[in-house]
């Protein structure tokens, strides 16, 4: 089976531009998580969805960040406008929760390395 | 509050040595889950193991073994006869059984296995 798929793998953009990161979770998984990893802050959970519904977005740093999950097989994380401090690796992860998501391991995608100049 | 501490920032060993990565956690929950992930130089995060708080049995998988001790709130990871391919950053994580479904990650331990 295919794992979590993310695109693009690398993104270089200029400050002020809109950036859209994409994720396809593992088929059958009902939880989807977006993380950001930086040297300074480590791994941070930004938002997670259950059955395509956003459950907790308290980790989203500010209004410039938004995430959607229009269906069970696709999610996007958008940054508009982007800033240099948004440079990081963004991971998408999915898991099968069956009502108790934290008991099940999350499977991570390869990540998108975002550089904002 | 939940917290995961990986006090070892970086460890270097010579190939074939055994190495133990420490993980100490804090939680007020009686039911929780612990995880280890590996992040090799290529960058992906690879799931290694999940442990439930009500199961203190240690686990061995090939050269990997995990020691879970609730009395000391620790979930340590040992690699026996380390290999260069084991070089990576290893993360320990904690999650509640109920509620937020969030992982609390430690800061990671960078393991360098030298040939």
JSON list of C-alpha atoms in Angstrom, two decimals:
[
{"chain": "A", "resi": 1, "resn": "UNK", "atom": "CA", "xyz": [0.00, 0.00, 0.00]},
{"chain": "A", "resi": 2, "resn": "UNK", "atom": "CA", "xyz": [1.13, 3.53, -0.66]},
{"chain": "A", "resi": 3, "resn": "UNK", "atom": "CA", "xyz": [2.07, 5.61, 2.33]},
{"chain": "A", "resi": 4, "resn": "UNK", "atom": "CA", "xyz": [1.16, 9.21, 2.95]},
{"chain": "A", "resi": 5, "resn": "UNK", "atom": "CA", "xyz": [1.92, 11.26, -0.13]},
{"chain": "A", "resi": 6, "resn": "UNK", "atom": "CA", "xyz": [2.93, 14.90, -0.01]},
{"chain": "A", "resi": 7, "resn": "UNK", "atom": "CA", "xyz": [3.61, 17.39, -2.73]},
{"chain": "A", "resi": 8, "resn": "UNK", "atom": "CA", "xyz": [5.66, 19.24, -3.57]},
{"chain": "A", "resi": 9, "resn": "UNK", "atom": "CA", "xyz": [8.72, 17.83, -1.84]},
{"chain": "A", "resi": 10, "resn": "UNK", "atom": "CA", "xyz": [10.53, 21.12, -2.07]},
{"chain": "A", "resi": 11, "resn": "UNK", "atom": "CA", "xyz": [9.14, 24.61, -2.47]},
{"chain": "A", "resi": 12, "resn": "UNK", "atom": "CA", "xyz": [11.06, 27.84, -2.77]},
{"chain": "A", "resi": 13, "resn": "UNK", "atom": "CA", "xyz": [9.04, 31.01, -2.90]},
{"chain": "A", "resi": 14, "resn": "UNK", "atom": "CA", "xyz": [9.39, 34.69, -2.31]},
{"chain": "A", "resi": 15, "resn": "UNK", "atom": "CA", "xyz": [7.98, 36.52, 0.66]},
{"chain": "A", "resi": 16, "resn": "UNK", "atom": "CA", "xyz": [4.39, 37.54, 0.09]},
{"chain": "A", "resi": 17, "resn": "UNK", "atom": "CA", "xyz": [3.54, 34.70, -2.24]},
{"chain": "A", "resi": 18, "resn": "UNK", "atom": "CA", "xyz": [0.86, 32.13, -1.61]},
{"chain": "A", "resi": 19, "resn": "UNK", "atom": "CA", "xyz": [2.02, 28.60, -0.89]},
{"chain": "A", "resi": 20, "resn": "UNK", "atom": "CA", "xyz": [-0.14, 25.48, -1.04]},
{"chain": "A", "resi": 21, "resn": "UNK", "atom": "CA", "xyz": [1.03, 22.17, 0.34]},
{"chain": "A", "resi": 22, "resn": "UNK", "atom": "CA", "xyz": [-0.82, 18.99, -0.51]},
{"chain": "A", "resi": 23, "resn": "UNK", "atom": "CA", "xyz": [-1.36, 15.69, 1.24]},
{"chain": "A", "resi": 24, "resn": "UNK", "atom": "CA", "xyz": [-2.96, 12.38, 0.38]},
{"chain": "A", "resi": 25, "resn": "UNK", "atom": "CA", "xyz": [-3.44, 10.21, 3.50]},
{"chain": "A", "resi": 26, "resn": "UNK", "atom": "CA", "xyz": [-3.29, 6.45, 3.64]},
{"chain": "A", "resi": 27, "resn": "UNK", "atom": "CA", "xyz": [-6.51, 4.97, 2.32]},
{"chain": "A", "resi": 28, "resn": "UNK", "atom": "CA", "xyz": [-8.89, 4.08, 5.14]},
{"chain": "A", "resi": 29, "resn": "UNK", "atom": "CA", "xyz": [-7.32, 6.38, 7.68]},
{"chain": "A", "resi": 30, "resn": "UNK", "atom": "CA", "xyz": [-9.77, 8.76, 9.27]},
{"chain": "A", "resi": 31, "resn": "UNK", "atom": "CA", "xyz": [-7.41, 11.16, 11.03]},
{"chain": "A", "resi": 32, "resn": "UNK", "atom": "CA", "xyz": [-5.08, 13.57, 9.29]},
{"chain": "A", "resi": 33, "resn": "UNK", "atom": "CA", "xyz": [-2.48, 15.76, 10.98]},
{"chain": "A", "resi": 34, "resn": "UNK", "atom": "CA", "xyz": [-0.35, 18.66, 9.76]},
{"chain": "A", "resi": 35, "resn": "UNK", "atom": "CA", "xyz": [2.97, 19.29, 11.53]},
{"chain": "A", "resi": 36, "resn": "UNK", "atom": "CA", "xyz": [5.77, 21.77, 11.13]},
{"chain": "A", "resi": 37, "resn": "UNK", "atom": "CA", "xyz": [9.39, 21.00, 12.03]},
{"chain": "A", "resi": 38, "resn": "UNK", "atom": "CA", "xyz": [12.07, 23.58, 12.66]},
{"chain": "A", "resi": 39, "resn": "UNK", "atom": "CA", "xyz": [15.37, 23.46, 14.47]},
{"chain": "A", "resi": 40, "resn": "UNK", "atom": "CA", "xyz": [14.21, 26.02, 16.99]},
{"chain": "A", "resi": 41, "resn": "UNK", "atom": "CA", "xyz": [10.77, 24.65, 17.81]},
{"chain": "A", "resi": 42, "resn": "UNK", "atom": "CA", "xyz": [11.04, 20.98, 16.92]},
{"chain": "A", "resi": 43, "resn": "UNK", "atom": "CA", "xyz": [7.87, 19.20, 15.78]},
{"chain": "A", "resi": 44, "resn": "UNK", "atom": "CA", "xyz": [4.70, 21.23, 16.19]},
{"chain": "A", "resi": 45, "resn": "UNK", "atom": "CA", "xyz": [1.17, 20.05, 15.50]},
{"chain": "A", "resi": 46, "resn": "UNK", "atom": "CA", "xyz": [-0.63, 22.68, 13.47]},
{"chain": "A", "resi": 47, "resn": "UNK", "atom": "CA", "xyz": [-4.08, 21.16, 12.93]},
{"chain": "A", "resi": 48, "resn": "UNK", "atom": "CA", "xyz": [-5.79, 17.82, 12.70]},
{"chain": "A", "resi": 49, "resn": "UNK", "atom": "CA", "xyz": [-8.92, 16.48, 11.04]},
{"chain": "A", "resi": 50, "resn": "UNK", "atom": "CA", "xyz": [-11.24, 13.60, 11.81]},
{"chain": "A", "resi": 51, "resn": "UNK", "atom": "CA", "xyz": [-13.43, 12.36, 8.99]},
{"chain": "A", "resi": 52, "resn": "UNK", "atom": "CA", "xyz": [-12.54, 15.50, 7.02]},
{"chain": "A", "resi": 53, "resn": "UNK", "atom": "CA", "xyz": [-13.66, 17.84, 9.81]},
{"chain": "A", "resi": 54, "resn": "UNK", "atom": "CA", "xyz": [-11.11, 20.11, 11.53]},
{"chain": "A", "resi": 55, "resn": "UNK", "atom": "CA", "xyz": [-11.00, 19.17, 15.19]},
{"chain": "A", "resi": 56, "resn": "UNK", "atom": "CA", "xyz": [-8.22, 21.27, 16.66]},
{"chain": "A", "resi": 57, "resn": "UNK", "atom": "CA", "xyz": [-6.46, 24.13, 14.91]},
{"chain": "A", "resi": 58, "resn": "UNK", "atom": "CA", "xyz": [-4.95, 25.68, 18.02]},
{"chain": "A", "resi": 59, "resn": "UNK", "atom": "CA", "xyz": [-1.48, 25.09, 16.67]},
{"chain": "A", "resi": 60, "resn": "UNK", "atom": "CA", "xyz": [-1.98, 27.15, 13.55]},
{"chain": "A", "resi": 61, "resn": "UNK", "atom": "CA", "xyz": [0.40, 30.05, 14.08]},
{"chain": "A", "resi": 62, "resn": "UNK", "atom": "CA", "xyz": [-1.75, 32.83, 12.67]},
{"chain": "A", "resi": 63, "resn": "UNK", "atom": "CA", "xyz": [-4.45, 33.72, 10.21]},
{"chain": "A", "resi": 64, "resn": "UNK", "atom": "CA", "xyz": [-2.05, 33.46, 7.31]},
{"chain": "A", "resi": 65, "resn": "UNK", "atom": "CA", "xyz": [-2.30, 29.70, 7.69]},
{"chain": "A", "resi": 66, "resn": "UNK", "atom": "CA", "xyz": [-5.36, 27.73, 6.62]},
{"chain": "A", "resi": 67, "resn": "UNK", "atom": "CA", "xyz": [-6.07, 24.06, 6.04]},
{"chain": "A", "resi": 68, "resn": "UNK", "atom": "CA", "xyz": [-8.83, 22.18, 4.29]},
{"chain": "A", "resi": 69, "resn": "UNK", "atom": "CA", "xyz": [-9.82, 18.60, 3.77]},
{"chain": "A", "resi": 70, "resn": "UNK", "atom": "CA", "xyz": [-12.47, 18.48, 1.04]},
{"chain": "A", "resi": 71, "resn": "UNK", "atom": "CA", "xyz": [-12.57, 14.69, 1.02]},
{"chain": "A", "resi": 72, "resn": "UNK", "atom": "CA", "xyz": [-11.06, 11.66, 2.70]},
{"chain": "A", "resi": 73, "resn": "UNK", "atom": "CA", "xyz": [-8.17, 11.42, 0.30]},
{"chain": "A", "resi": 74, "resn": "UNK", "atom": "CA", "xyz": [-6.92, 14.99, 0.06]},
{"chain": "A", "resi": 75, "resn": "UNK", "atom": "CA", "xyz": [-5.89, 17.87, 2.28]},
{"chain": "A", "resi": 76, "resn": "UNK", "atom": "CA", "xyz": [-4.19, 21.20, 1.72]},
{"chain": "A", "resi": 77, "resn": "UNK", "atom": "CA", "xyz": [-2.26, 23.57, 3.93]},
{"chain": "A", "resi": 78, "resn": "UNK", "atom": "CA", "xyz": [-2.11, 27.10, 2.60]},
{"chain": "A", "resi": 79, "resn": "UNK", "atom": "CA", "xyz": [0.05, 30.00, 3.67]},
{"chain": "A", "resi": 80, "resn": "UNK", "atom": "CA", "xyz": [-0.95, 33.41, 2.37]},
{"chain": "A", "resi": 81, "resn": "UNK", "atom": "CA", "xyz": [1.07, 35.58, 2.40]},
{"chain": "A", "resi": 82, "resn": "UNK", "atom": "CA", "xyz": [4.22, 33.62, 3.15]},
{"chain": "A", "resi": 83, "resn": "UNK", "atom": "CA", "xyz": [7.04, 35.03, 5.28]},
{"chain": "A", "resi": 84, "resn": "UNK", "atom": "CA", "xyz": [10.66, 33.94, 5.75]},
{"chain": "A", "resi": 85, "resn": "UNK", "atom": "CA", "xyz": [9.87, 32.67, 9.25]},
{"chain": "A", "resi": 86, "resn": "UNK", "atom": "CA", "xyz": [7.52, 30.12, 7.70]},
{"chain": "A", "resi": 87, "resn": "UNK", "atom": "CA", "xyz": [10.54, 28.28, 6.30]},
{"chain": "A", "resi": 88, "resn": "UNK", "atom": "CA", "xyz": [10.38, 24.77, 7.72]},
{"chain": "A", "resi": 89, "resn": "UNK", "atom": "CA", "xyz": [9.62, 21.17, 6.85]},
{"chain": "A", "resi": 90, "resn": "UNK", "atom": "CA", "xyz": [5.89, 20.53, 6.83]},
{"chain": "A", "resi": 91, "resn": "UNK", "atom": "CA", "xyz": [4.72, 16.99, 7.49]},
{"chain": "A", "resi": 92, "resn": "UNK", "atom": "CA", "xyz": [1.37, 15.42, 6.94]},
{"chain": "A", "resi": 93, "resn": "UNK", "atom": "CA", "xyz": [0.48, 12.30, 8.92]},
{"chain": "A", "resi": 94, "resn": "UNK", "atom": "CA", "xyz": [-2.52, 10.02, 9.04]},
{"chain": "A", "resi": 95, "resn": "UNK", "atom": "CA", "xyz": [-3.86, 7.39, 11.38]},
{"chain": "A", "resi": 96, "resn": "UNK", "atom": "CA", "xyz": [-6.82, 5.12, 11.87]},
{"chain": "A", "resi": 97, "resn": "UNK", "atom": "CA", "xyz": [-8.64, 6.26, 14.96]},
{"chain": "A", "resi": 98, "resn": "UNK", "atom": "CA", "xyz": [-11.84, 4.32, 15.45]},
{"chain": "A", "resi": 99, "resn": "UNK", "atom": "CA", "xyz": [-12.83, 6.86, 18.05]},
{"chain": "A", "resi": 100, "resn": "UNK", "atom": "CA", "xyz": [-9.59, 6.83, 19.99]},
{"chain": "A", "resi": 101, "resn": "UNK", "atom": "CA", "xyz": [-7.08, 8.33, 17.64]},
{"chain": "A", "resi": 102, "resn": "UNK", "atom": "CA", "xyz": [-4.24, 8.82, 20.03]},
{"chain": "A", "resi": 103, "resn": "UNK", "atom": "CA", "xyz": [-3.99, 5.11, 20.62]},
{"chain": "A", "resi": 104, "resn": "UNK", "atom": "CA", "xyz": [-3.01, 4.52, 17.06]},
{"chain": "A", "resi": 105, "resn": "UNK", "atom": "CA", "xyz": [0.27, 5.34, 15.52]},
{"chain": "A", "resi": 106, "resn": "UNK", "atom": "CA", "xyz": [0.53, 8.12, 13.03]},
{"chain": "A", "resi": 107, "resn": "UNK", "atom": "CA", "xyz": [2.20, 7.49, 9.69]},
{"chain": "A", "resi": 108, "resn": "UNK", "atom": "CA", "xyz": [4.08, 10.43, 8.29]},
{"chain": "A", "resi": 109, "resn": "UNK", "atom": "CA", "xyz": [4.60, 11.57, 4.74]},
{"chain": "A", "resi": 110, "resn": "UNK", "atom": "CA", "xyz": [8.05, 12.49, 3.41]},
{"chain": "A", "resi": 111, "resn": "UNK", "atom": "CA", "xyz": [7.50, 16.17, 4.17]},
{"chain": "A", "resi": 112, "resn": "UNK", "atom": "CA", "xyz": [7.63, 19.36, 2.15]},
{"chain": "A", "resi": 113, "resn": "UNK", "atom": "CA", "xyz": [10.69, 21.52, 2.67]},
{"chain": "A", "resi": 114, "resn": "UNK", "atom": "CA", "xyz": [9.53, 25.12, 2.34]},
{"chain": "A", "resi": 115, "resn": "UNK", "atom": "CA", "xyz": [11.96, 27.97, 1.89]},
{"chain": "A", "resi": 116, "resn": "UNK", "atom": "CA", "xyz": [10.62, 31.52, 1.83]},
{"chain": "A", "resi": 117, "resn": "UNK", "atom": "CA", "xyz": [13.15, 34.11, 0.68]},
{"chain": "B", "resi": 1, "resn": "UNK", "atom": "CA", "xyz": [0.72, 18.99, 31.89]},
{"chain": "B", "resi": 2, "resn": "UNK", "atom": "CA", "xyz": [2.24, 16.46, 29.58]},
{"chain": "B", "resi": 3, "resn": "UNK", "atom": "CA", "xyz": [5.91, 16.52, 28.82]},
{"chain": "B", "resi": 4, "resn": "UNK", "atom": "CA", "xyz": [8.49, 14.31, 27.15]},
{"chain": "B", "resi": 5, "resn": "UNK", "atom": "CA", "xyz": [12.17, 14.73, 27.94]},
{"chain": "B", "resi": 6, "resn": "UNK", "atom": "CA", "xyz": [14.98, 13.31, 25.86]},
{"chain": "B", "resi": 7, "resn": "UNK", "atom": "CA", "xyz": [17.97, 14.59, 27.76]},
{"chain": "B", "resi": 8, "resn": "UNK", "atom": "CA", "xyz": [20.55, 13.18, 25.37]},
{"chain": "B", "resi": 9, "resn": "UNK", "atom": "CA", "xyz": [20.90, 15.66, 22.54]},
{"chain": "B", "resi": 10, "resn": "UNK", "atom": "CA", "xyz": [23.49, 13.70, 20.62]},
{"chain": "B", "resi": 11, "resn": "UNK", "atom": "CA", "xyz": [25.18, 10.33, 21.06]},
{"chain": "B", "resi": 12, "resn": "UNK", "atom": "CA", "xyz": [28.10, 8.95, 19.10]},
{"chain": "B", "resi": 13, "resn": "UNK", "atom": "CA", "xyz": [29.02, 5.28, 19.18]},
{"chain": "B", "resi": 14, "resn": "UNK", "atom": "CA", "xyz": [31.25, 3.01, 17.18]},
{"chain": "B", "resi": 15, "resn": "UNK", "atom": "CA", "xyz": [29.61, 0.38, 15.04]},
{"chain": "B", "resi": 16, "resn": "UNK", "atom": "CA", "xyz": [28.65, -2.80, 16.92]},
{"chain": "B", "resi": 17, "resn": "UNK", "atom": "CA", "xyz": [28.36, -1.00, 20.24]},
{"chain": "B", "resi": 18, "resn": "UNK", "atom": "CA", "xyz": [25.08, -1.12, 22.13]},
{"chain": "B", "resi": 19, "resn": "UNK", "atom": "CA", "xyz": [23.37, 2.20, 22.77]},
{"chain": "B", "resi": 20, "resn": "UNK", "atom": "CA", "xyz": [20.39, 3.24, 24.89]},
{"chain": "B", "resi": 21, "resn": "UNK", "atom": "CA", "xyz": [18.30, 6.28, 24.16]},
{"chain": "B", "resi": 22, "resn": "UNK", "atom": "CA", "xyz": [16.47, 7.68, 27.16]},
{"chain": "B", "resi": 23, "resn": "UNK", "atom": "CA", "xyz": [12.92, 8.97, 27.28]},
{"chain": "B", "resi": 24, "resn": "UNK", "atom": "CA", "xyz": [11.24, 10.31, 30.40]},
{"chain": "B", "resi": 25, "resn": "UNK", "atom": "CA", "xyz": [7.65, 11.46, 30.33]},
{"chain": "B", "resi": 26, "resn": "UNK", "atom": "CA", "xyz": [5.19, 13.29, 32.54]},
{"chain": "B", "resi": 27, "resn": "UNK", "atom": "CA", "xyz": [1.44, 12.87, 32.49]},
{"chain": "B", "resi": 28, "resn": "UNK", "atom": "CA", "xyz": [-1.44, 12.87, 34.92]},
{"chain": "B", "resi": 29, "resn": "UNK", "atom": "CA", "xyz": [-3.41, 10.44, 32.81]},
{"chain": "B", "resi": 30, "resn": "UNK", "atom": "CA", "xyz": [-3.68, 6.85, 33.94]},
{"chain": "B", "resi": 31, "resn": "UNK", "atom": "CA", "xyz": [-4.07, 5.64, 30.37]},
{"chain": "B", "resi": 32, "resn": "UNK", "atom": "CA", "xyz": [-1.72, 6.89, 27.73]},
{"chain": "B", "resi": 33, "resn": "UNK", "atom": "CA", "xyz": [0.41, 5.78, 24.82]},
{"chain": "B", "resi": 34, "resn": "UNK", "atom": "CA", "xyz": [4.10, 6.08, 24.10]},
{"chain": "B", "resi": 35, "resn": "UNK", "atom": "CA", "xyz": [5.79, 5.97, 20.72]},
{"chain": "B", "resi": 36, "resn": "UNK", "atom": "CA", "xyz": [9.24, 5.98, 19.18]},
{"chain": "B", "resi": 37, "resn": "UNK", "atom": "CA", "xyz": [9.96, 7.38, 15.73]},
{"chain": "B", "resi": 38, "resn": "UNK", "atom": "CA", "xyz": [13.14, 7.40, 13.66]},
{"chain": "B", "resi": 39, "resn": "UNK", "atom": "CA", "xyz": [14.10, 10.28, 11.40]},
{"chain": "B", "resi": 40, "resn": "UNK", "atom": "CA", "xyz": [17.02, 9.28, 9.15]},
{"chain": "B", "resi": 41, "resn": "UNK", "atom": "CA", "xyz": [19.06, 11.86, 7.23]},
{"chain": "B", "resi": 42, "resn": "UNK", "atom": "CA", "xyz": [16.59, 11.59, 4.35]},
{"chain": "B", "resi": 43, "resn": "UNK", "atom": "CA", "xyz": [14.06, 13.35, 6.59]},
{"chain": "B", "resi": 44, "resn": "UNK", "atom": "CA", "xyz": [11.03, 11.13, 6.81]},
{"chain": "B", "resi": 45, "resn": "UNK", "atom": "CA", "xyz": [9.61, 10.08, 10.17]},
{"chain": "B", "resi": 46, "resn": "UNK", "atom": "CA", "xyz": [9.36, 6.34, 10.56]},
{"chain": "B", "resi": 47, "resn": "UNK", "atom": "CA", "xyz": [7.15, 4.74, 13.17]},
{"chain": "B", "resi": 48, "resn": "UNK", "atom": "CA", "xyz": [9.00, 2.17, 15.31]},
{"chain": "B", "resi": 49, "resn": "UNK", "atom": "CA", "xyz": [6.78, 1.17, 18.21]},
{"chain": "B", "resi": 50, "resn": "UNK", "atom": "CA", "xyz": [3.69, 1.98, 20.25]},
{"chain": "B", "resi": 51, "resn": "UNK", "atom": "CA", "xyz": [3.32, 1.05, 23.90]},
{"chain": "B", "resi": 52, "resn": "UNK", "atom": "CA", "xyz": [0.13, 1.25, 26.00]},
{"chain": "B", "resi": 53, "resn": "UNK", "atom": "CA", "xyz": [0.40, 2.42, 29.57]},
{"chain": "B", "resi": 54, "resn": "UNK", "atom": "CA", "xyz": [-1.30, -0.70, 30.90]},
{"chain": "B", "resi": 55, "resn": "UNK", "atom": "CA", "xyz": [1.20, -3.00, 29.24]},
{"chain": "B", "resi": 56, "resn": "UNK", "atom": "CA", "xyz": [4.61, -2.84, 30.88]},
{"chain": "B", "resi": 57, "resn": "UNK", "atom": "CA", "xyz": [5.99, -5.83, 29.06]},
{"chain": "B", "resi": 58, "resn": "UNK", "atom": "CA", "xyz": [9.25, -5.05, 27.36]},
{"chain": "B", "resi": 59, "resn": "UNK", "atom": "CA", "xyz": [9.52, -5.63, 23.66]},
{"chain": "B", "resi": 60, "resn": "UNK", "atom": "CA", "xyz": [12.27, -6.82, 21.38]},
{"chain": "B", "resi": 61, "resn": "UNK", "atom": "CA", "xyz": [12.33, -6.55, 17.64]},
{"chain": "B", "resi": 62, "resn": "UNK", "atom": "CA", "xyz": [15.54, -7.74, 16.10]},
{"chain": "B", "resi": 63, "resn": "UNK", "atom": "CA", "xyz": [18.33, -5.47, 17.32]},
{"chain": "B", "resi": 64, "resn": "UNK", "atom": "CA", "xyz": [15.83, -3.06, 18.87]},
{"chain": "B", "resi": 65, "resn": "UNK", "atom": "CA", "xyz": [14.40, -3.36, 22.36]},
{"chain": "B", "resi": 66, "resn": "UNK", "atom": "CA", "xyz": [12.28, -1.11, 24.51]},
{"chain": "B", "resi": 67, "resn": "UNK", "atom": "CA", "xyz": [12.12, -0.92, 28.29]},
{"chain": "B", "resi": 68, "resn": "UNK", "atom": "CA", "xyz": [8.95, 0.63, 29.71]},
{"chain": "B", "resi": 69, "resn": "UNK", "atom": "CA", "xyz": [8.92, 1.39, 33.43]},
{"chain": "B", "resi": 70, "resn": "UNK", "atom": "CA", "xyz": [5.92, 3.22, 34.82]},
{"chain": "B", "resi": 71, "resn": "UNK", "atom": "CA", "xyz": [7.56, 3.55, 38.24]},
{"chain": "B", "resi": 72, "resn": "UNK", "atom": "CA", "xyz": [10.20, 5.83, 36.77]},
{"chain": "B", "resi": 73, "resn": "UNK", "atom": "CA", "xyz": [8.07, 7.20, 33.90]},
{"chain": "B", "resi": 74, "resn": "UNK", "atom": "CA", "xyz": [10.61, 6.05, 31.39]},
{"chain": "B", "resi": 75, "resn": "UNK", "atom": "CA", "xyz": [10.43, 4.38, 28.00]},
{"chain": "B", "resi": 76, "resn": "UNK", "atom": "CA", "xyz": [13.99, 3.72, 26.92]},
{"chain": "B", "resi": 77, "resn": "UNK", "atom": "CA", "xyz": [15.12, 2.39, 23.57]},
{"chain": "B", "resi": 78, "resn": "UNK", "atom": "CA", "xyz": [18.18, 0.16, 23.12]},
{"chain": "B", "resi": 79, "resn": "UNK", "atom": "CA", "xyz": [19.89, -0.69, 19.88]},
{"chain": "B", "resi": 80, "resn": "UNK", "atom": "CA", "xyz": [22.11, -3.74, 20.13]},
{"chain": "B", "resi": 81, "resn": "UNK", "atom": "CA", "xyz": [25.14, -4.06, 17.89]},
{"chain": "B", "resi": 82, "resn": "UNK", "atom": "CA", "xyz": [24.55, -0.70, 16.28]},
{"chain": "B", "resi": 83, "resn": "UNK", "atom": "CA", "xyz": [25.07, -0.20, 12.57]},
{"chain": "B", "resi": 84, "resn": "UNK", "atom": "CA", "xyz": [25.82, 2.87, 10.48]},
{"chain": "B", "resi": 85, "resn": "UNK", "atom": "CA", "xyz": [22.27, 2.69, 9.08]},
{"chain": "B", "resi": 86, "resn": "UNK", "atom": "CA", "xyz": [20.99, 3.34, 12.59]},
{"chain": "B", "resi": 87, "resn": "UNK", "atom": "CA", "xyz": [22.33, 6.89, 12.39]},
{"chain": "B", "resi": 88, "resn": "UNK", "atom": "CA", "xyz": [19.28, 9.12, 12.71]},
{"chain": "B", "resi": 89, "resn": "UNK", "atom": "CA", "xyz": [17.36, 11.35, 15.05]},
{"chain": "B", "resi": 90, "resn": "UNK", "atom": "CA", "xyz": [15.07, 9.37, 17.32]},
{"chain": "B", "resi": 91, "resn": "UNK", "atom": "CA", "xyz": [11.93, 10.90, 18.79]},
{"chain": "B", "resi": 92, "resn": "UNK", "atom": "CA", "xyz": [9.90, 9.71, 21.73]},
{"chain": "B", "resi": 93, "resn": "UNK", "atom": "CA", "xyz": [6.26, 10.81, 21.89]},
{"chain": "B", "resi": 94, "resn": "UNK", "atom": "CA", "xyz": [3.36, 10.64, 24.34]},
{"chain": "B", "resi": 95, "resn": "UNK", "atom": "CA", "xyz": [-0.37, 10.87, 23.79]},
{"chain": "B", "resi": 96, "resn": "UNK", "atom": "CA", "xyz": [-3.39, 10.82, 26.03]},
{"chain": "B", "resi": 97, "resn": "UNK", "atom": "CA", "xyz": [-5.90, 8.02, 25.69]},
{"chain": "B", "resi": 98, "resn": "UNK", "atom": "CA", "xyz": [-8.76, 10.49, 25.66]},
{"chain": "B", "resi": 99, "resn": "UNK", "atom": "CA", "xyz": [-9.17, 14.09, 24.72]},
{"chain": "B", "resi": 100, "resn": "UNK", "atom": "CA", "xyz": [-6.86, 16.00, 22.51]},
{"chain": "B", "resi": 101, "resn": "UNK", "atom": "CA", "xyz": [-5.39, 13.18, 20.43]},
{"chain": "B", "resi": 102, "resn": "UNK", "atom": "CA", "xyz": [-2.20, 15.18, 20.24]},
{"chain": "B", "resi": 103, "resn": "UNK", "atom": "CA", "xyz": [1.27, 13.76, 20.32]},
{"chain": "B", "resi": 104, "resn": "UNK", "atom": "CA", "xyz": [3.74, 15.44, 22.64]},
{"chain": "B", "resi": 105, "resn": "UNK", "atom": "CA", "xyz": [7.13, 14.92, 21.07]},
{"chain": "B", "resi": 106, "resn": "UNK", "atom": "CA", "xyz": [10.48, 15.02, 22.80]},
{"chain": "B", "resi": 107, "resn": "UNK", "atom": "CA", "xyz": [13.22, 17.11, 21.29]},
{"chain": "B", "resi": 108, "resn": "UNK", "atom": "CA", "xyz": [14.91, 14.08, 19.81]},
{"chain": "B", "resi": 109, "resn": "UNK", "atom": "CA", "xyz": [18.27, 12.37, 20.22]},
{"chain": "B", "resi": 110, "resn": "UNK", "atom": "CA", "xyz": [20.69, 12.42, 17.32]},
{"chain": "B", "resi": 111, "resn": "UNK", "atom": "CA", "xyz": [22.52, 9.09, 17.10]},
{"chain": "B", "resi": 112, "resn": "UNK", "atom": "CA", "xyz": [25.72, 8.88, 15.10]},
{"chain": "B", "resi": 113, "resn": "UNK", "atom": "CA", "xyz": [27.10, 5.43, 14.49]},
{"chain": "B", "resi": 114, "resn": "UNK", "atom": "CA", "xyz": [30.67, 5.57, 13.28]},
{"chain": "B", "resi": 115, "resn": "UNK", "atom": "CA", "xyz": [32.17, 2.88, 11.09]}
]
